[in-house]
Amino acid sequence: MNWVEAIGYAGTVLTVASSAMSTMIPLRIVALTASCVVITYGLMIGSMPVVLTEMIQIPFNAWRLFQMVRLVKDVEKAASGDLALDWLKPFGKARQFKAGQVIFRMGDEASEMFTIESGRFRIPEHDVDLGPGDVVGELGMLAPDNRRTGSLVCIESGHALCLAYSEVKQLYYQNPEFGFYFLKLTSERLFQHAGRSAASVPADAV
């Protein structure tokens, strides 16, 4: 076996290794490395189809790597800072709600979370009003029975960004680091809400 064949085999090994990986960032890094090695091999043997195939894959793998690295950084920043969930926007779907519409009821099975972009919403059981920038429904994913702990009613027409729990779980499986920071972020938000609720209870009611 000469050194040209060795490069070809190295590209094959890296390609197979990337296919066997389950976490997104290492997978994309190895896939990009494999493409570079295979391109080198393709040029050496004069096979343009091999070169073109890998050149087409490089932009896709590079973009997905960029997205995941940025996602992890954004959720890490949110978990240690303002607790905002703006980083979810690229993964959500915008929906419009009309005044009086019940989005979900207490006890319903939870399958998605919402980031309010406009309008006003209310959780009647907890006497909580929500507006642009507020997030609701994320704790249902962590509840043992995945049930809603309150209802959500639209009291002024607006839009909300909806993100399915399945999408969040997929992001977690692709990168456990994302899952760690998302759990930390959700826990911080839970403690924050609990603190606000405690502060709103009159002293003579304790």
PDB file of N, CA and C in Angstrom, residues 139-192:
ATOM      1  N   LEU A 139     -41.859  24.165  31.635  1.00  0.00           N
ATOM      2  CA  LEU A 139     -41.749  23.255  32.768  1.00  0.00           C
ATOM      3  C   LEU A 139     -42.543  21.967  32.569  1.00  0.00           C
ATOM      4  N   GLY A 140     -43.488  21.977  31.642  1.00  0.00           N
ATOM      5  CA  GLY A 140     -44.261  20.771  31.381  1.00  0.00           C
ATOM      6  C   GLY A 140     -43.396  19.633  30.878  1.00  0.00           C
ATOM      7  N   MET A 141     -42.285  19.984  30.227  1.00  0.00           N
ATOM      8  CA  MET A 141     -41.399  18.953  29.715  1.00  0.00           C
ATOM      9  C   MET A 141     -40.689  18.214  30.847  1.00  0.00           C
ATOM     10  N   LEU A 142     -40.523  18.903  31.977  1.00  0.00           N
ATOM     11  CA  LEU A 142     -39.811  18.310  33.105  1.00  0.00           C
ATOM     12  C   LEU A 142     -40.745  17.669  34.120  1.00  0.00           C
ATOM     13  N   ALA A 143     -42.044  17.929  33.995  1.00  0.00           N
ATOM     14  CA  ALA A 143     -42.995  17.343  34.931  1.00  0.00           C
ATOM     15  C   ALA A 143     -43.059  15.826  34.742  1.00  0.00           C
ATOM     16  N   PRO A 144     -43.160  15.056  35.840  1.00  0.00           N
ATOM     17  CA  PRO A 144     -43.172  13.588  35.740  1.00  0.00           C
ATOM     18  C   PRO A 144     -44.249  13.036  34.819  1.00  0.00           C
ATOM     19  N   ASP A 145     -45.433  13.681  34.825  1.00  0.00           N
ATOM     20  CA  ASP A 145     -46.531  13.184  33.995  1.00  0.00           C
ATOM     21  C   ASP A 145     -46.755  14.029  32.743  1.00  0.00           C
ATOM     22  N   ASN A 146     -45.880  15.025  32.519  1.00  0.00           N
ATOM     23  CA  ASN A 146     -46.004  15.905  31.352  1.00  0.00           C
ATOM     24  C   ASN A 146     -47.389  16.527  31.246  1.00  0.00           C
ATOM     25  N   ARG A 147     -47.915  16.991  32.378  1.00  0.00           N
ATOM     26  CA  ARG A 147     -49.228  17.635  32.406  1.00  0.00           C
ATOM     27  C   ARG A 147     -49.072  19.120  32.724  1.00  0.00           C
ATOM     28  N   ARG A 148     -49.994  19.918  32.189  1.00  0.00           N
ATOM     29  CA  ARG A 148     -49.985  21.350  32.446  1.00  0.00           C
ATOM     30  C   ARG A 148     -50.403  21.633  33.883  1.00  0.00           C
ATOM     31  N   THR A 149     -49.690  22.554  34.517  1.00  0.00           N
ATOM     32  CA  THR A 149     -50.008  22.919  35.900  1.00  0.00           C
ATOM     33  C   THR A 149     -50.909  24.155  35.950  1.00  0.00           C
ATOM     34  N   GLY A 150     -51.273  24.665  34.788  1.00  0.00           N
ATOM     35  CA  GLY A 150     -52.171  25.812  34.708  1.00  0.00           C
ATOM     36  C   GLY A 150     -52.679  25.966  33.283  1.00  0.00           C
ATOM     37  N   SER A 151     -53.689  26.794  33.115  1.00  0.00           N
ATOM     38  CA  SER A 151     -54.235  27.065  31.787  1.00  0.00           C
ATOM     39  C   SER A 151     -53.568  28.303  31.197  1.00  0.00           C
ATOM     40  N   LEU A 152     -53.628  28.441  29.887  1.00  0.00           N
ATOM     41  CA  LEU A 152     -53.112  29.624  29.216  1.00  0.00           C
ATOM     42  C   LEU A 152     -54.204  30.164  28.301  1.00  0.00           C
ATOM     43  N   VAL A 153     -54.588  31.422  28.548  1.00  0.00           N
ATOM     44  CA  VAL A 153     -55.660  32.052  27.787  1.00  0.00           C
ATOM     45  C   VAL A 153     -55.138  33.333  27.142  1.00  0.00           C
ATOM     46  N   CYS A 154     -55.491  33.537  25.883  1.00  0.00           N
ATOM     47  CA  CYS A 154     -55.121  34.756  25.182  1.00  0.00           C
ATOM     48  C   CYS A 154     -56.159  35.833  25.511  1.00  0.00           C
ATOM     49  N   ILE A 155     -55.715  36.944  26.076  1.00  0.00           N
ATOM     50  CA  ILE A 155     -56.651  38.009  26.439  1.00  0.00           C
ATOM     51  C   ILE A 155     -56.516  39.225  25.508  1.00  0.00           C
ATOM     52  N   GLU A 156     -55.468  39.231  24.698  1.00  0.00           N
ATOM     53  CA  GLU A 156     -55.287  40.268  23.670  1.00  0.00           C
ATOM     54  C   GLU A 156     -54.568  39.626  22.496  1.00  0.00           C
ATOM     55  N   SER A 157     -55.180  39.661  21.317  1.00  0.00           N
ATOM     56  CA  SER A 157     -54.641  38.963  20.145  1.00  0.00           C
ATOM     57  C   SER A 157     -53.151  39.219  19.959  1.00  0.00           C
ATOM     58  N   GLY A 158     -52.426  38.158  19.596  1.00  0.00           N
ATOM     59  CA  GLY A 158     -50.992  38.287  19.401  1.00  0.00           C
ATOM     60  C   GLY A 158     -50.381  37.032  18.820  1.00  0.00           C
ATOM     61  N   HIS A 159     -49.063  37.027  18.778  1.00  0.00           N
ATOM     62  CA  HIS A 159     -48.316  35.898  18.234  1.00  0.00           C
ATOM     63  C   HIS A 159     -47.420  35.288  19.309  1.00  0.00           C
ATOM     64  N   ALA A 160     -47.170  34.014  19.164  1.00  0.00           N
ATOM     65  CA  ALA A 160     -46.242  33.315  20.055  1.00  0.00           C
ATOM     66  C   ALA A 160     -45.430  32.325  19.234  1.00  0.00           C
ATOM     67  N   LEU A 161     -44.189  32.151  19.617  1.00  0.00           N
ATOM     68  CA  LEU A 161     -43.320  31.178  18.965  1.00  0.00           C
ATOM     69  C   LEU A 161     -43.460  29.855  19.702  1.00  0.00           C
ATOM     70  N   CYS A 162     -43.841  28.808  18.992  1.00  0.00           N
ATOM     71  CA  CYS A 162     -44.074  27.500  19.601  1.00  0.00           C
ATOM     72  C   CYS A 162     -42.913  26.561  19.296  1.00  0.00           C
ATOM     73  N   LEU A 163     -42.432  25.905  20.320  1.00  0.00           N
ATOM     74  CA  LEU A 163     -41.339  24.959  20.159  1.00  0.00           C
ATOM     75  C   LEU A 163     -41.737  23.629  20.775  1.00  0.00           C
ATOM     76  N   ALA A 164     -41.779  22.590  19.951  1.00  0.00           N
ATOM     77  CA  ALA A 164     -42.164  21.260  20.432  1.00  0.00           C
ATOM     78  C   ALA A 164     -41.086  20.690  21.342  1.00  0.00           C
ATOM     79  N   TYR A 165     -41.516  19.981  22.383  1.00  0.00           N
ATOM     80  CA  TYR A 165     -40.562  19.337  23.275  1.00  0.00           C
ATOM     81  C   TYR A 165     -39.665  18.363  22.509  1.00  0.00           C
ATOM     82  N   SER A 166     -40.215  17.738  21.473  1.00  0.00           N
ATOM     83  CA  SER A 166     -39.435  16.775  20.694  1.00  0.00           C
ATOM     84  C   SER A 166     -38.227  17.450  20.048  1.00  0.00           C
ATOM     85  N   GLU A 167     -38.388  18.724  19.673  1.00  0.00           N
ATOM     86  CA  GLU A 167     -37.272  19.470  19.073  1.00  0.00           C
ATOM     87  C   GLU A 167     -36.189  19.735  20.112  1.00  0.00           C
ATOM     88  N   VAL A 168     -36.619  20.103  21.325  1.00  0.00           N
ATOM     89  CA  VAL A 168     -35.664  20.338  22.404  1.00  0.00           C
ATOM     90  C   VAL A 168     -34.919  19.056  22.749  1.00  0.00           C
ATOM     91  N   LYS A 169     -35.652  17.939  22.810  1.00  0.00           N
ATOM     92  CA  LYS A 169     -35.025  16.655  23.106  1.00  0.00           C
ATOM     93  C   LYS A 169     -34.027  16.266  22.029  1.00  0.00           C
ATOM     94  N   GLN A 170     -34.356  16.559  20.770  1.00  0.00           N
ATOM     95  CA  GLN A 170     -33.440  16.245  19.677  1.00  0.00           C
ATOM     96  C   GLN A 170     -32.151  17.047  19.806  1.00  0.00           C
ATOM     97  N   LEU A 171     -32.278  18.319  20.176  1.00  0.00           N
ATOM     98  CA  LEU A 171     -31.093  19.152  20.385  1.00  0.00           C
ATOM     99  C   LEU A 171     -30.256  18.605  21.535  1.00  0.00           C
ATOM    100  N   TYR A 172     -30.927  18.099  22.562  1.00  0.00           N
ATOM    101  CA  TYR A 172     -30.212  17.512  23.697  1.00  0.00           C
ATOM    102  C   TYR A 172     -29.442  16.260  23.272  1.00  0.00           C
ATOM    103  N   TYR A 173     -30.087  15.389  22.523  1.00  0.00           N
ATOM    104  CA  TYR A 173     -29.427  14.162  22.089  1.00  0.00           C
ATOM    105  C   TYR A 173     -28.233  14.465  21.175  1.00  0.00           C
ATOM    106  N   GLN A 174     -28.352  15.540  20.400  1.00  0.00           N
ATOM    107  CA  GLN A 174     -27.272  15.902  19.498  1.00  0.00           C
ATOM    108  C   GLN A 174     -26.091  16.492  20.247  1.00  0.00           C
ATOM    109  N   ASN A 175     -26.365  17.132  21.381  1.00  0.00           N
ATOM    110  CA  ASN A 175     -25.281  17.725  22.171  1.00  0.00           C
ATOM    111  C   ASN A 175     -25.671  17.785  23.641  1.00  0.00           C
ATOM    112  N   PRO A 176     -25.166  16.865  24.459  1.00  0.00           N
ATOM    113  CA  PRO A 176     -25.499  16.834  25.885  1.00  0.00           C
ATOM    114  C   PRO A 176     -25.156  18.131  26.609  1.00  0.00           C
ATOM    115  N   GLU A 177     -24.156  18.872  26.122  1.00  0.00           N
ATOM    116  CA  GLU A 177     -23.804  20.136  26.760  1.00  0.00           C
ATOM    117  C   GLU A 177     -24.976  21.116  26.695  1.00  0.00           C
ATOM    118  N   PHE A 178     -25.669  21.110  25.559  1.00  0.00           N
ATOM    119  CA  PHE A 178     -26.875  21.923  25.418  1.00  0.00           C
ATOM    120  C   PHE A 178     -27.892  21.509  26.476  1.00  0.00           C
ATOM    121  N   GLY A 179     -28.075  20.203  26.657  1.00  0.00           N
ATOM    122  CA  GLY A 179     -29.041  19.702  27.622  1.00  0.00           C
ATOM    123  C   GLY A 179     -28.733  20.156  29.035  1.00  0.00           C
ATOM    124  N   PHE A 180     -27.448  20.181  29.379  1.00  0.00           N
ATOM    125  CA  PHE A 180     -27.044  20.614  30.723  1.00  0.00           C
ATOM    126  C   PHE A 180     -27.432  22.068  30.962  1.00  0.00           C
ATOM    127  N   TYR A 181     -27.101  22.922  30.015  1.00  0.00           N
ATOM    128  CA  TYR A 181     -27.399  24.341  30.188  1.00  0.00           C
ATOM    129  C   TYR A 181     -28.895  24.623  30.113  1.00  0.00           C
ATOM    130  N   PHE A 182     -29.621  23.848  29.295  1.00  0.00           N
ATOM    131  CA  PHE A 182     -31.065  24.039  29.223  1.00  0.00           C
ATOM    132  C   PHE A 182     -31.710  23.660  30.555  1.00  0.00           C
ATOM    133  N   LEU A 183     -31.257  22.571  31.156  1.00  0.00           N
ATOM    134  CA  LEU A 183     -31.783  22.155  32.459  1.00  0.00           C
ATOM    135  C   LEU A 183     -31.463  23.201  33.524  1.00  0.00           C
ATOM    136  N   LYS A 184     -30.249  23.728  33.476  1.00  0.00           N
ATOM    137  CA  LYS A 184     -29.855  24.762  34.428  1.00  0.00           C
ATOM    138  C   LYS A 184     -30.702  26.012  34.237  1.00  0.00           C
ATOM    139  N   LEU A 185     -30.920  26.387  32.981  1.00  0.00           N
ATOM    140  CA  LEU A 185     -31.724  27.567  32.674  1.00  0.00           C
ATOM    141  C   LEU A 185     -33.152  27.399  33.168  1.00  0.00           C
ATOM    142  N   THR A 186     -33.744  26.235  32.887  1.00  0.00           N
ATOM    143  CA  THR A 186     -35.120  25.976  33.303  1.00  0.00           C
ATOM    144  C   THR A 186     -35.239  25.979  34.822  1.00  0.00           C
ATOM    145  N   SER A 187     -34.261  25.401  35.501  1.00  0.00           N
ATOM    146  CA  SER A 187     -34.276  25.377  36.970  1.00  0.00           C
ATOM    147  C   SER A 187     -34.180  26.787  37.541  1.00  0.00           C
ATOM    148  N   GLU A 188     -33.313  27.602  36.958  1.00  0.00           N
ATOM    149  CA  GLU A 188     -33.171  28.983  37.414  1.00  0.00           C
ATOM    150  C   GLU A 188     -34.478  29.750  37.241  1.00  0.00           C
ATOM    151  N   ARG A 189     -35.145  29.525  36.110  1.00  0.00           N
ATOM    152  CA  ARG A 189     -36.420  30.194  35.866  1.00  0.00           C
ATOM    153  C   ARG A 189     -37.471  29.727  36.869  1.00  0.00           C
ATOM    154  N   LEU A 190     -37.452  28.444  37.223  1.00  0.00           N
ATOM    155  CA  LEU A 190     -38.395  27.902  38.197  1.00  0.00           C
ATOM    156  C   LEU A 190     -38.192  28.551  39.564  1.00  0.00           C
ATOM    157  N   PHE A 191     -36.938  28.655  39.996  1.00  0.00           N
ATOM    158  CA  PHE A 191     -36.648  29.288  41.282  1.00  0.00           C
ATOM    159  C   PHE A 191     -37.010  30.772  41.259  1.00  0.00           C
ATOM    160  N   GLN A 192     -36.799  31.386  40.111  1.00  0.00           N
ATOM    161  CA  GLN A 192     -37.135  32.800  39.974  1.00  0.00           C
ATOM    162  C   GLN A 192     -38.635  33.013  40.137  1.00  0.00           C
TER     163      GLN A 192
END
